[in-house]
CSV table of C-alpha atoms and ligand atoms in Angstrom, one decimal:
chain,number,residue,atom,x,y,z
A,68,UNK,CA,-2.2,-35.0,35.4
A,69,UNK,CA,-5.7,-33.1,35.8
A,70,UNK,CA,-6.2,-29.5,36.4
A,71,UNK,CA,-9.1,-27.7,36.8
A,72,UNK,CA,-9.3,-23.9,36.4
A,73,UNK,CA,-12.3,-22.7,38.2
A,74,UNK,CA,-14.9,-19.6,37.6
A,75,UNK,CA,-13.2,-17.8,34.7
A,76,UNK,CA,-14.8,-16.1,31.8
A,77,UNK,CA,-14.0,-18.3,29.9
A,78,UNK,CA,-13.7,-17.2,25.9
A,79,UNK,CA,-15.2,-20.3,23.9
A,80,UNK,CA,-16.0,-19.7,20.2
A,81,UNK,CA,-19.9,-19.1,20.9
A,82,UNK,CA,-19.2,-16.2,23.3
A,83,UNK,CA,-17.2,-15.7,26.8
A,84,UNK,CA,-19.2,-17.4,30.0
A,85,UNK,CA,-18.3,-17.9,33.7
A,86,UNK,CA,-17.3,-21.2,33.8
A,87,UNK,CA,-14.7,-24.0,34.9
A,88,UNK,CA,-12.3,-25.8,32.4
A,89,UNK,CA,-11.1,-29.7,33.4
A,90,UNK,CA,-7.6,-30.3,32.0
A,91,UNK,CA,-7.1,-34.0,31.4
A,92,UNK,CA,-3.4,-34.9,30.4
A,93,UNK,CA,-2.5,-32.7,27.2
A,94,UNK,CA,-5.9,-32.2,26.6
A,95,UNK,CA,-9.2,-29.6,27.1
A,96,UNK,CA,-11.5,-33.0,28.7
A,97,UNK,CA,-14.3,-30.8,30.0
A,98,UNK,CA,-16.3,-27.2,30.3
A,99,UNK,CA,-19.0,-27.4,32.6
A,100,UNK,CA,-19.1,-24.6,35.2
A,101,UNK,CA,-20.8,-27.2,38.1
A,102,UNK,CA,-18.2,-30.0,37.7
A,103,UNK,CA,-16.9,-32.2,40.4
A,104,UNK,CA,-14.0,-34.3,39.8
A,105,UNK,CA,-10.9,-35.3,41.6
A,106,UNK,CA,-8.0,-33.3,40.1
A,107,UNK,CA,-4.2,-33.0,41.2
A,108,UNK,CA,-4.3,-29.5,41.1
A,109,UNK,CA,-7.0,-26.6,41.5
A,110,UNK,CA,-6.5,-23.2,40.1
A,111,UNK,CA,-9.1,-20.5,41.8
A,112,UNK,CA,-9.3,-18.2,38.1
A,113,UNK,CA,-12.0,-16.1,39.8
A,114,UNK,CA,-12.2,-12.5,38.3
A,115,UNK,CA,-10.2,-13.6,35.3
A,116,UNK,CA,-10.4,-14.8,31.4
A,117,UNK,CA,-9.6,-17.9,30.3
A,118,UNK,CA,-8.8,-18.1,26.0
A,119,UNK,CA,-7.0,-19.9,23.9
A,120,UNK,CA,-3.0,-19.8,24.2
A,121,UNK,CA,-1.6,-17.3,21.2
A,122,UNK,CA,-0.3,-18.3,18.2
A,123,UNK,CA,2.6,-16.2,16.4
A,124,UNK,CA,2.7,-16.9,12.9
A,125,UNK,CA,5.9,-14.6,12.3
A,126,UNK,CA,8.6,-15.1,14.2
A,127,UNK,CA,12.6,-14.8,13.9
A,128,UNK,CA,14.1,-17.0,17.2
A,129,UNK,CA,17.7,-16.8,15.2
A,130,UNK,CA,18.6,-20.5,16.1
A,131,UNK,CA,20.7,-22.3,14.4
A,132,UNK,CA,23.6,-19.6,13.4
A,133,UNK,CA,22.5,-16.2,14.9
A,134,UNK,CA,22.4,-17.2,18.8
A,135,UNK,CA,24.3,-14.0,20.2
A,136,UNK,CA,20.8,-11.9,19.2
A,137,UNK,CA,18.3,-14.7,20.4
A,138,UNK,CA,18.1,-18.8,20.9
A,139,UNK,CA,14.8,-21.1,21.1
A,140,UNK,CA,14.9,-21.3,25.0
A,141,UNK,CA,15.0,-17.5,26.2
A,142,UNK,CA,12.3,-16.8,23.1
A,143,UNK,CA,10.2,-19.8,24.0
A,144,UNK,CA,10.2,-18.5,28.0
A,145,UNK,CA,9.0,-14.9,26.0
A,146,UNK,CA,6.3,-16.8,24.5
A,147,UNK,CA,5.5,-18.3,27.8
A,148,UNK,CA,5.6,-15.1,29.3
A,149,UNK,CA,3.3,-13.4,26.8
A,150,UNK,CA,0.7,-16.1,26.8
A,151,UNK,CA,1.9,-17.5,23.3
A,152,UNK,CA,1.6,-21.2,23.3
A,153,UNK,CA,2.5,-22.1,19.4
A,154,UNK,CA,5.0,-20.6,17.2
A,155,UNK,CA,5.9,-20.4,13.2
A,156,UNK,CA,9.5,-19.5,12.7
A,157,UNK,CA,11.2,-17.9,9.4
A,158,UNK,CA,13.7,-19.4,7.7
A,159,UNK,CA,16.2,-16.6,7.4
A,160,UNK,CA,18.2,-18.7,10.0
A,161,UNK,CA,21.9,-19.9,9.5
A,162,UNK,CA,22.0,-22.3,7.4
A,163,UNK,CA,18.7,-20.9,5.6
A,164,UNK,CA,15.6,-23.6,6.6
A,165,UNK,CA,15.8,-24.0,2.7
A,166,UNK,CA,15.9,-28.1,2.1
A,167,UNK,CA,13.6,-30.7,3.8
A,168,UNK,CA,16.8,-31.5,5.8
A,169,UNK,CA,17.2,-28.3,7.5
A,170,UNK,CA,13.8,-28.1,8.3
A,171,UNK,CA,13.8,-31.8,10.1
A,172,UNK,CA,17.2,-30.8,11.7
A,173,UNK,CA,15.3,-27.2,13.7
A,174,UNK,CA,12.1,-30.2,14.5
A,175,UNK,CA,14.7,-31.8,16.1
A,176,UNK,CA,16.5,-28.9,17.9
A,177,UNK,CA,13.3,-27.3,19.4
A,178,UNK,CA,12.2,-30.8,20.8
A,179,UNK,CA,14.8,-30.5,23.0
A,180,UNK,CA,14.5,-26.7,23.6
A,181,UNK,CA,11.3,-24.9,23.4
A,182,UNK,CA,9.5,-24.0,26.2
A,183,UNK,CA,6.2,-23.4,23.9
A,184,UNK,CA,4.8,-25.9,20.5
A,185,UNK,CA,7.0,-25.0,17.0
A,186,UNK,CA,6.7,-25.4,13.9
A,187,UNK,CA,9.2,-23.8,11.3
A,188,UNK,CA,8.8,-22.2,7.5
A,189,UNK,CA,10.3,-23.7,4.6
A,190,UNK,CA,11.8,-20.9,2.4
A,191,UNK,CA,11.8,-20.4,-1.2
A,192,UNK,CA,15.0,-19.9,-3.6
A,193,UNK,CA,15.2,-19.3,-7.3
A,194,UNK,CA,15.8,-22.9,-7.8
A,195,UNK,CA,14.9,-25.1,-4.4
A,196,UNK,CA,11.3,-26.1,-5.8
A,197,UNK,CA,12.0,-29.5,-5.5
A,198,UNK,CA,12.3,-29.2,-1.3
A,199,UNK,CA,9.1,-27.2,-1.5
A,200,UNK,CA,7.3,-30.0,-2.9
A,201,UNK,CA,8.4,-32.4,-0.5
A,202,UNK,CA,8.4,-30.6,2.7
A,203,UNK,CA,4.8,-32.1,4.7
A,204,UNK,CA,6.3,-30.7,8.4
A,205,UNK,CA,6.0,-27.5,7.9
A,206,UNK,CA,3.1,-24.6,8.1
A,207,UNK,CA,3.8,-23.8,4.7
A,208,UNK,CA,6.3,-21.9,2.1
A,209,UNK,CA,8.1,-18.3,3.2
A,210,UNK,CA,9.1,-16.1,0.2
A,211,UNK,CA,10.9,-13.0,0.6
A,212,UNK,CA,9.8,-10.8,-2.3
A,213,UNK,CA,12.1,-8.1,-1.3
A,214,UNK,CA,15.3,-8.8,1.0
A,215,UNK,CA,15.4,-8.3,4.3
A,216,UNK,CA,17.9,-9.7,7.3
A,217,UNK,CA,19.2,-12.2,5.4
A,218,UNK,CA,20.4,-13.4,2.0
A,219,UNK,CA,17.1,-14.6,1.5
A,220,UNK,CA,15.2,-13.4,-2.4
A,221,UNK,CA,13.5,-14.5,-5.1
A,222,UNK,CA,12.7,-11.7,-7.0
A,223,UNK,CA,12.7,-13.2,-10.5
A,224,UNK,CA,9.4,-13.6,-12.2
A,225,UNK,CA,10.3,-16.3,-13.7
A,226,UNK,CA,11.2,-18.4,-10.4
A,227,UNK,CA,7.7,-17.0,-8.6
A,228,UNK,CA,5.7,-18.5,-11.0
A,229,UNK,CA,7.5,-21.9,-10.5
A,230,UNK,CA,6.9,-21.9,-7.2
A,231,UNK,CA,3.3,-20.9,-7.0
A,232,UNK,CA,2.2,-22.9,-10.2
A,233,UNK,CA,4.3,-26.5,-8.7
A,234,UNK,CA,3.3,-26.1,-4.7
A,235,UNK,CA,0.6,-27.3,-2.9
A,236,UNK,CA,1.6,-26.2,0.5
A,237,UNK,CA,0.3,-22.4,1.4
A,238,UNK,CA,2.7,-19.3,0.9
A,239,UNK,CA,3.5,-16.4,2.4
A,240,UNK,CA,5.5,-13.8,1.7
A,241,UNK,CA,7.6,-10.4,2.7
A,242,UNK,CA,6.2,-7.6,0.0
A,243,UNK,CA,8.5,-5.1,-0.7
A,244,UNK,CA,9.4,-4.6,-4.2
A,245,UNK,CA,13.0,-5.1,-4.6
A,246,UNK,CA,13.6,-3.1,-7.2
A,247,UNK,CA,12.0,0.1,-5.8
A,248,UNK,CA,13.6,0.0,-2.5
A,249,UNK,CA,17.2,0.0,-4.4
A,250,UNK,CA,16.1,2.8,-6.1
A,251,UNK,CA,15.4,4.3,-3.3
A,252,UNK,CA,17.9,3.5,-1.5
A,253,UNK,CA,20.5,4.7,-4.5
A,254,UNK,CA,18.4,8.4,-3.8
A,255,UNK,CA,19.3,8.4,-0.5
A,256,UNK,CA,22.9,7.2,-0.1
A,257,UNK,CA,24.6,9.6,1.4
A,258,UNK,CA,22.0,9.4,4.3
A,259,UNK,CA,22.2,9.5,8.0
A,260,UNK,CA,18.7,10.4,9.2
A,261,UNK,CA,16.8,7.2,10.4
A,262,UNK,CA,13.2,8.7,9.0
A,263,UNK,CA,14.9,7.8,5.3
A,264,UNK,CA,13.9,4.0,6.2
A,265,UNK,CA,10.5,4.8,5.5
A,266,UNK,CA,11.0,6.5,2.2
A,267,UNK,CA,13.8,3.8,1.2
A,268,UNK,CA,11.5,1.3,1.9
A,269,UNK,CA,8.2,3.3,1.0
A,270,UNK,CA,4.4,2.9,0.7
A,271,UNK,CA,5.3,2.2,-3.7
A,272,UNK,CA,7.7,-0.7,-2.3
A,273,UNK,CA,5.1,-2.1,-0.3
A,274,UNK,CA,1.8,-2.0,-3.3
A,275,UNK,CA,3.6,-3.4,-5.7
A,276,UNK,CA,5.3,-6.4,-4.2
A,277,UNK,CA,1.8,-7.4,-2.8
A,278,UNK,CA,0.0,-6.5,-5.5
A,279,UNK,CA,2.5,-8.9,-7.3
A,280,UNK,CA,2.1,-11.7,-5.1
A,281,UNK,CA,-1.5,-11.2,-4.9
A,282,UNK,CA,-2.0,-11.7,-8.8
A,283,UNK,CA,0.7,-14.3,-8.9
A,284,UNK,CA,-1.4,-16.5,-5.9
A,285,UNK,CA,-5.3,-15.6,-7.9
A,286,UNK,CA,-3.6,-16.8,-10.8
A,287,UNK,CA,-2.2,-20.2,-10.0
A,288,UNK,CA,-5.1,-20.4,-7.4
A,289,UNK,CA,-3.0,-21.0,-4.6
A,290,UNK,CA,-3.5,-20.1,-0.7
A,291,UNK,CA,-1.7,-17.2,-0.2
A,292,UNK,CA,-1.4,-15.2,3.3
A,293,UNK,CA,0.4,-11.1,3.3
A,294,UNK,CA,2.5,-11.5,6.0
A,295,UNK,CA,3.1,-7.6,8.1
A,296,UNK,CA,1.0,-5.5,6.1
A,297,UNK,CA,2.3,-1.9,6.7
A,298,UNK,CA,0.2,0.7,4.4
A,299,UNK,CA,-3.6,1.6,4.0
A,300,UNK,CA,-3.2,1.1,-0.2
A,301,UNK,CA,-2.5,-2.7,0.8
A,302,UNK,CA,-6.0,-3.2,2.1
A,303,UNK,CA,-8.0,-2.8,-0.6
A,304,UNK,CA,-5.9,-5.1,-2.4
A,305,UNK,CA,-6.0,-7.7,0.1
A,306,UNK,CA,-10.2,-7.2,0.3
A,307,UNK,CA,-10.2,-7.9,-3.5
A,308,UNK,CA,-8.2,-10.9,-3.9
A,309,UNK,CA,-11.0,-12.9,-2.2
A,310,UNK,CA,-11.0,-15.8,-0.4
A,311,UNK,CA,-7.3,-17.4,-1.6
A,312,UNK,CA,-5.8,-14.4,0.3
A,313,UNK,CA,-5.9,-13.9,4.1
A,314,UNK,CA,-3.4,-11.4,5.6
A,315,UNK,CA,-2.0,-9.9,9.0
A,316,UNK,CA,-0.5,-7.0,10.7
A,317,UNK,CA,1.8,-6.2,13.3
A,318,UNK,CA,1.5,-4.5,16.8
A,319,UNK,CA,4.5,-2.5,15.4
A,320,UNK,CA,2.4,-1.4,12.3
A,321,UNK,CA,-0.5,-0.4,14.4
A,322,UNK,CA,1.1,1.2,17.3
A,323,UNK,CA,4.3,3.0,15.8
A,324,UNK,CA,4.4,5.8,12.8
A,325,UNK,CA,7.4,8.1,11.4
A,326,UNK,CA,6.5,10.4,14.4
A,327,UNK,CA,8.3,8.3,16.7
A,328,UNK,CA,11.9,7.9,14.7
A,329,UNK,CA,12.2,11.5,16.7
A,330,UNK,CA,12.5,9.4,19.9
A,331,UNK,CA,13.1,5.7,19.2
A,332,UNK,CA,15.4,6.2,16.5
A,333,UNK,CA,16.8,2.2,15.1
A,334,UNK,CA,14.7,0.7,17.6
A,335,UNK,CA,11.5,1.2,15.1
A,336,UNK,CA,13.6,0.1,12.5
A,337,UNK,CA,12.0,-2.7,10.8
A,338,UNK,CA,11.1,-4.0,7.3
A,339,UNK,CA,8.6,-3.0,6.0
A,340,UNK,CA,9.2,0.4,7.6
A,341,UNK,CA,6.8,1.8,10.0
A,342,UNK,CA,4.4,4.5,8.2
A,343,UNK,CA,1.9,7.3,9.2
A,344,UNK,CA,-0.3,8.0,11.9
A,345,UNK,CA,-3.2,7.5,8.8
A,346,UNK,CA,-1.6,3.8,8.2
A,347,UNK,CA,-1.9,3.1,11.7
A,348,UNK,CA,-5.7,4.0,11.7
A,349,UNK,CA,-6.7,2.2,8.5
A,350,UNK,CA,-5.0,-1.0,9.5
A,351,UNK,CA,-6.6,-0.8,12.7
A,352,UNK,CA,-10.0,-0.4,10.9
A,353,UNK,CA,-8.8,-3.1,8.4
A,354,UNK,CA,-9.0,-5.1,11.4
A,355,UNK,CA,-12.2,-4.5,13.0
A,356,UNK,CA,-13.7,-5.0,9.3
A,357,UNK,CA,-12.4,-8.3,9.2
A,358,UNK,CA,-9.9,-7.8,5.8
A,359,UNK,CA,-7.2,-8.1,7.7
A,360,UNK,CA,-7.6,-11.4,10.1
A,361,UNK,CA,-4.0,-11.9,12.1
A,362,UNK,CA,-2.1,-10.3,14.4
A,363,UNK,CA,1.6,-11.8,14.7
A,364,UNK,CA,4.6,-9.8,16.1
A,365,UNK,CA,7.8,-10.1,13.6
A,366,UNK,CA,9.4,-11.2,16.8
A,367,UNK,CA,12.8,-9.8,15.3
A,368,UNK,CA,15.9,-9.3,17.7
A,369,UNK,CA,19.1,-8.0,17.3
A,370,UNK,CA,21.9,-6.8,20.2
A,371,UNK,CA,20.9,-3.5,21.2
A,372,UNK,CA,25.0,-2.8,20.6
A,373,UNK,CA,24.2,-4.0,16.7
A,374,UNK,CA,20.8,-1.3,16.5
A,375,UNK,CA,23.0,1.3,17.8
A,376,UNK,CA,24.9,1.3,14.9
A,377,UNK,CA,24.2,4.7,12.8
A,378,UNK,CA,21.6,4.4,10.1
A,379,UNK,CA,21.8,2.7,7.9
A,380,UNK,CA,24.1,0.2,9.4
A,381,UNK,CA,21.5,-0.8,12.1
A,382,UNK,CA,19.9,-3.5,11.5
A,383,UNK,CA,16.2,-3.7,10.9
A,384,UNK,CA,14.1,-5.6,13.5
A,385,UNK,CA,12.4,-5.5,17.0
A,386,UNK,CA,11.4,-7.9,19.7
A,387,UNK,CA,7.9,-8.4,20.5
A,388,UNK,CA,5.9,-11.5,21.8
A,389,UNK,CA,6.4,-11.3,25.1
A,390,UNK,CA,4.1,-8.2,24.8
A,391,UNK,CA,2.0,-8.4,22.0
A,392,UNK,CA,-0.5,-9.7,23.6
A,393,UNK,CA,-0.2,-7.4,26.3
A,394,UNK,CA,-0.7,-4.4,24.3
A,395,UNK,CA,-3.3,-5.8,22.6
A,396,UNK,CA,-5.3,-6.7,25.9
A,397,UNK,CA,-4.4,-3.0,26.7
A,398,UNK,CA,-6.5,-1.7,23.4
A,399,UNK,CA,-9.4,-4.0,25.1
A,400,UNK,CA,-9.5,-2.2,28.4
A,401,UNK,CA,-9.7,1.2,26.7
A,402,UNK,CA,-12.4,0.2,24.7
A,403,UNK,CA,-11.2,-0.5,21.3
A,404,UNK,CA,-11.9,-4.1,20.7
A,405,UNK,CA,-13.3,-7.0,22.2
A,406,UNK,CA,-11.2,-9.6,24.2
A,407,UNK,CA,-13.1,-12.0,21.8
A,408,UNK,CA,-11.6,-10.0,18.7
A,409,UNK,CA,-8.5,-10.6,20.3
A,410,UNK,CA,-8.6,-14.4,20.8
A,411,UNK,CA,-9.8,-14.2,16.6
A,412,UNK,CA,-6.8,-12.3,15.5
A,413,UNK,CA,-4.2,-13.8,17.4
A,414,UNK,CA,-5.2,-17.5,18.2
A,415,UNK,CA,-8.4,-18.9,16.4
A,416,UNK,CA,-7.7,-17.2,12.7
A,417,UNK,CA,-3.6,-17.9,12.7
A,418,UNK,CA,-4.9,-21.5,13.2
A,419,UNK,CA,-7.1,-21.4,10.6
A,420,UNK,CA,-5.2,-19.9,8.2
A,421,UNK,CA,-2.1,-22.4,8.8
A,422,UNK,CA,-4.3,-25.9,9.1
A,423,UNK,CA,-3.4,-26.2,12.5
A,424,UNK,CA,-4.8,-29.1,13.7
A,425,UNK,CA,-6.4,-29.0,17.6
A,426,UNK,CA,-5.4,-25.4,18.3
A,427,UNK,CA,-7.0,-22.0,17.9
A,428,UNK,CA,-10.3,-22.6,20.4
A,429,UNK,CA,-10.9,-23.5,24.0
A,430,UNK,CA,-13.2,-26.8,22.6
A,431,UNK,CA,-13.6,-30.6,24.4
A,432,UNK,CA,-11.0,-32.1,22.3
A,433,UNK,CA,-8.4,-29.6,21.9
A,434,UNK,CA,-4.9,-28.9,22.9
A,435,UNK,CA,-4.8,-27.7,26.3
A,436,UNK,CA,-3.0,-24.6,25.5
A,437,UNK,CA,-4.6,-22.0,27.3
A,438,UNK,CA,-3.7,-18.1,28.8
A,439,UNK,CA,-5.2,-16.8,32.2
A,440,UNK,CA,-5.4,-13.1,31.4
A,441,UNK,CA,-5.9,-10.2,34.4
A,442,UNK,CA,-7.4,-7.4,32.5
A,443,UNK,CA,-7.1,-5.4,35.4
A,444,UNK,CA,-3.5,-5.6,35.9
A,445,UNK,CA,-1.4,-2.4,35.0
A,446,UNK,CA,2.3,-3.1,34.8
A,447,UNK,CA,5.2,-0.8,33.3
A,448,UNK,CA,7.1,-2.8,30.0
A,449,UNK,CA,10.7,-2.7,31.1
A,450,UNK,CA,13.9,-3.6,29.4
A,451,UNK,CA,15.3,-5.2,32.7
A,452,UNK,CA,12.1,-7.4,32.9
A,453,UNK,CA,12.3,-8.8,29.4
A,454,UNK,CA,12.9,-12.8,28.8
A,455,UNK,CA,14.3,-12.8,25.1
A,456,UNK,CA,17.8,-12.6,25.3
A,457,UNK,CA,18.3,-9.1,23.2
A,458,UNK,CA,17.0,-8.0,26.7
A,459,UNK,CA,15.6,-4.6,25.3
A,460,UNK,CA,12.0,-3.5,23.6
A,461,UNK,CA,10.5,-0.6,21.9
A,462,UNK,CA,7.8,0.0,24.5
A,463,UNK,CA,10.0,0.1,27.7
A,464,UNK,CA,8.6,2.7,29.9
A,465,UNK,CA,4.8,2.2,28.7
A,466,UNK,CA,2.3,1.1,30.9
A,467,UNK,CA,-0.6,-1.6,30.3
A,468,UNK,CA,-3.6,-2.6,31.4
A,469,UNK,CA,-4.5,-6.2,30.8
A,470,UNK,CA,-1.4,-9.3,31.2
A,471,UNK,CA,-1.4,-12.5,31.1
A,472,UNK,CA,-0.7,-14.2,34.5
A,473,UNK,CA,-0.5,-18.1,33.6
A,474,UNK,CA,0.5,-19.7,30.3
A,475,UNK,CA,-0.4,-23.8,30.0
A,476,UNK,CA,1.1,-25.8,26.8
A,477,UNK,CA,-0.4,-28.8,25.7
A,478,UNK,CA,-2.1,-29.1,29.9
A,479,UNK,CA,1.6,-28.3,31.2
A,480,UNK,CA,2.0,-25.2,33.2
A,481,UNK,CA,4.7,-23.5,31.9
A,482,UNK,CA,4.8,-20.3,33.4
A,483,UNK,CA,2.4,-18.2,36.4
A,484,UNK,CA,2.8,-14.4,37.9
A,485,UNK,CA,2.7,-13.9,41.2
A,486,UNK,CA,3.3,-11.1,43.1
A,487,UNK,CA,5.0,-9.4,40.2
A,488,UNK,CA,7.3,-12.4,39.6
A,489,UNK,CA,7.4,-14.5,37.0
A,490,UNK,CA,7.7,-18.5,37.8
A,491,UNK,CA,8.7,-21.1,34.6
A,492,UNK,CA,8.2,-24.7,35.0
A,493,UNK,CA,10.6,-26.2,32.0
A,494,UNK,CA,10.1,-29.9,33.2
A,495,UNK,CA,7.4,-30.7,30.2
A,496,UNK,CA,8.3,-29.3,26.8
A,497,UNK,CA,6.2,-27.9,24.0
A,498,UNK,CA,5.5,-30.3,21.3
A,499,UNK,CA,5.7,-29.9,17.3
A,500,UNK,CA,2.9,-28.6,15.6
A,501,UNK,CA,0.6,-30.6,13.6
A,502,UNK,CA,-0.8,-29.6,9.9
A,503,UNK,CA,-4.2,-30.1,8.2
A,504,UNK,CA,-2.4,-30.8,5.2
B,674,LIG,O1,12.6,-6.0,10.2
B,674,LIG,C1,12.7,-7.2,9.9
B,674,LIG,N1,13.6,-8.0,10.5
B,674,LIG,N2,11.9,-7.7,8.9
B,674,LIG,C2,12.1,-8.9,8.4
B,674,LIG,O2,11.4,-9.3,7.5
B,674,LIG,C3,13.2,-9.7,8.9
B,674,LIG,C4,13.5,-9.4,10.3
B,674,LIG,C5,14.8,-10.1,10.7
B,674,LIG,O3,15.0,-11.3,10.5
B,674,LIG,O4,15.6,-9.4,11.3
């Protein structure tokens, strides 16, 4: 199968021309704005930007064992919908992706299920180093620091230094220090005010855990990537751990504060807990000074019956990548980034960063995963609207300027907008992920 997409700007990693892109089977064959070939299918991208499908490097899809809040086929049609073409799961799943086993067993289930390329987490335990060494299919090793959704922990220093001192593959982790947050959470028992999430789970909780990680990962040497980065007091650490440490924040982080507990209540529940207006800003700037390279979404769903439970019962977590890139094509049109900033943080960095090999660049050679992006289309986020099967979001009601319109994986058109609607073409599957390492 051929495809040409004709006269978009096109983003390629020397800068964004008006050009045409030949699709040749799974793969990006040619970029050459006068060529003439026979194709089976023409797409007229006039007006529009072509870049490189997304990739989420934090996600929580909930299959196996947690399928009531959200399964591999109505998150993978979310990723299709939100122009995000490759995935990296959590292992906080049911069973816990925490033997080799487990791991090949989700391979297998998303071969047969996902609408968009996968690849899944191995996560740590106090005493599953043995796994870690041998897992090869995998991006690399999750640790939760602090718990979250989940029985998930290693919080022994002990057990850390195993696991950073006998791995090769790189880590990331959740950084919120453990002990702080029961602390905390011991202060505030009694409470049922929401806004107590973000002092049980504080700015303290979040510096030390990463500053923890930080010296455990300079100290073995090992790659090691902060996953959702939530405070300004993180940053600095981050800058100074050098090159071993890359890190990433969430749209949640950037575009939420305490402010808005007052009218969003649980659904801005989340770990780490959203922060201040002055978080919001530094991240943001962390961003544009290149400290902080990745943007991935926490993808994290739960039934909108289960986050309507009273605090603190509701559970933390929030949807999110069938809009991140939305609302971060939104910050583009009011003048607050570049679209090529954009393509760095969410596609050509996370691929970087992970090893992924053939992803992350519009390039002769690469996967043809690709988004065709409107950035004059303004449309109103809506909970009825919404693919992933929690069917609710934090932003319903907010209007955006800047949406994808067509999402190919691996030169299969998976999804297209048209005249408001979207269209899904689940004959081709997405395919596994493939590793430098
Ligand atoms: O808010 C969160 N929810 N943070 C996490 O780290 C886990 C996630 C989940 O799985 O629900």
């Amino acid at each position: 199968m051929k495809t040409l997409i004709k006269n978009a700007v096109v983003v390629l990693p020397e800068g964004s021309v008006e050009t045409s892109v030949l699709i040749d089977g799974k793969k990006i064959a040619t970029i050459d704005a006068a060529i003439q070939t026979t194709v089976d299918q023409t797409v007229d991208a006039g007006g529009k930007h072509l870049i490189p499908g997304v990739i989420d490097d934090q996600v929580h899809f909930r299959e196996p064992g947690l399928t009531h809040k959200e399964d591999l086929a109505h998150a993978s049609r979310a990723c299709a919908k939100g122009g995000v073409t490759s995935f990296l799961e959590m292992p906080n799943t049911v069973p816990n992706t925490v033997t080799v086993d487990v791991l090949h067993d989700k391979l297998k289930m998303a071969q047969s299920r996902s609408l968009v390329n996968y690849g899944f987490y191995i996560g740590a335990t106090p005493d599953n180093v043995g796994e870690l060494r041998h897992a090869r299919r995998t991006p690399g090793i999750k640790i939760f620091i602090g718990s979250s959704t989940g029985n998930l922990l290693v919080d022994e220093q002990a057990a850390l230094e195993t696991i950073f001192a006998e791995t090769i593959l790189p880590i990331c982790a959740h950084c919120e220090d453990e002990s702080t947050v029961r602390e905390n959470a011991a202060r505030y028992a009694n409470s049922k005010d929401i806004a107590d999430h973000s002092r049980v789970r504080d700015h303290r909780a979040a510096f030390i855990a990463t500053q923890r990680a930080i010296d455990l990962a300079v100290r073995h040497q090992h790659r090691f990537h902060v996953l959702h980065v939530s405070t300004a007091a993180e940053i600095d650490l981050i800058a100074a751990g050098g090159d071993l440490i890359t890190a990433e924040v969430c749209p949640h982080h950037l575009f939420f504060n305490v402010d808005d507990y007052a009218s969003l209540g649980s659904l801005v529940k989340m770990n780490p807990s959203i922060k201040t207006k002055s978080d919001n800003q530094k991240l943001w700037q962390a961003l544009l000074d290149g400290v902080i390279t990745v943007i991935a979404t926490d993808h994290a769903p739960h039934t909108i019956e289960e986050k309507q439970q009273p605090y603190p019962a509701c559970p933390s977590g929030l949807p999110a990548v069938e809009n991140s890139l939305a609302l971060m094509l939104n910050q583009v049109c009011q003048g607050k980034c570049s679209l090529e900033q954009v393509v760095k943080w969410m596609s050509t960095e996370p691929a970087r960063v992970w090893g992924i090999q053939n992803k992350g660049k519009i390039e002769v050679g690469y996967d043809a995963d690709l988004a065709l992006v409107d950035l004059s289309l303004t449309q109103t986020v809506l909970n009825e609207n919404q693919e992933t099967k929690c069917g609710w979001t934090p932003w319903h009601g907010t209007e955006l300027t800047g949406w994808p319109v067509a999402t190919w994986v691996m030169g299969h058109q998976v999804f297209r907008q048209e005249d408001g609607k979207s269209q899904f073409d689940s004959s081709v599957l997405g395919k596994e992920i493939e590793y430098r390492h």
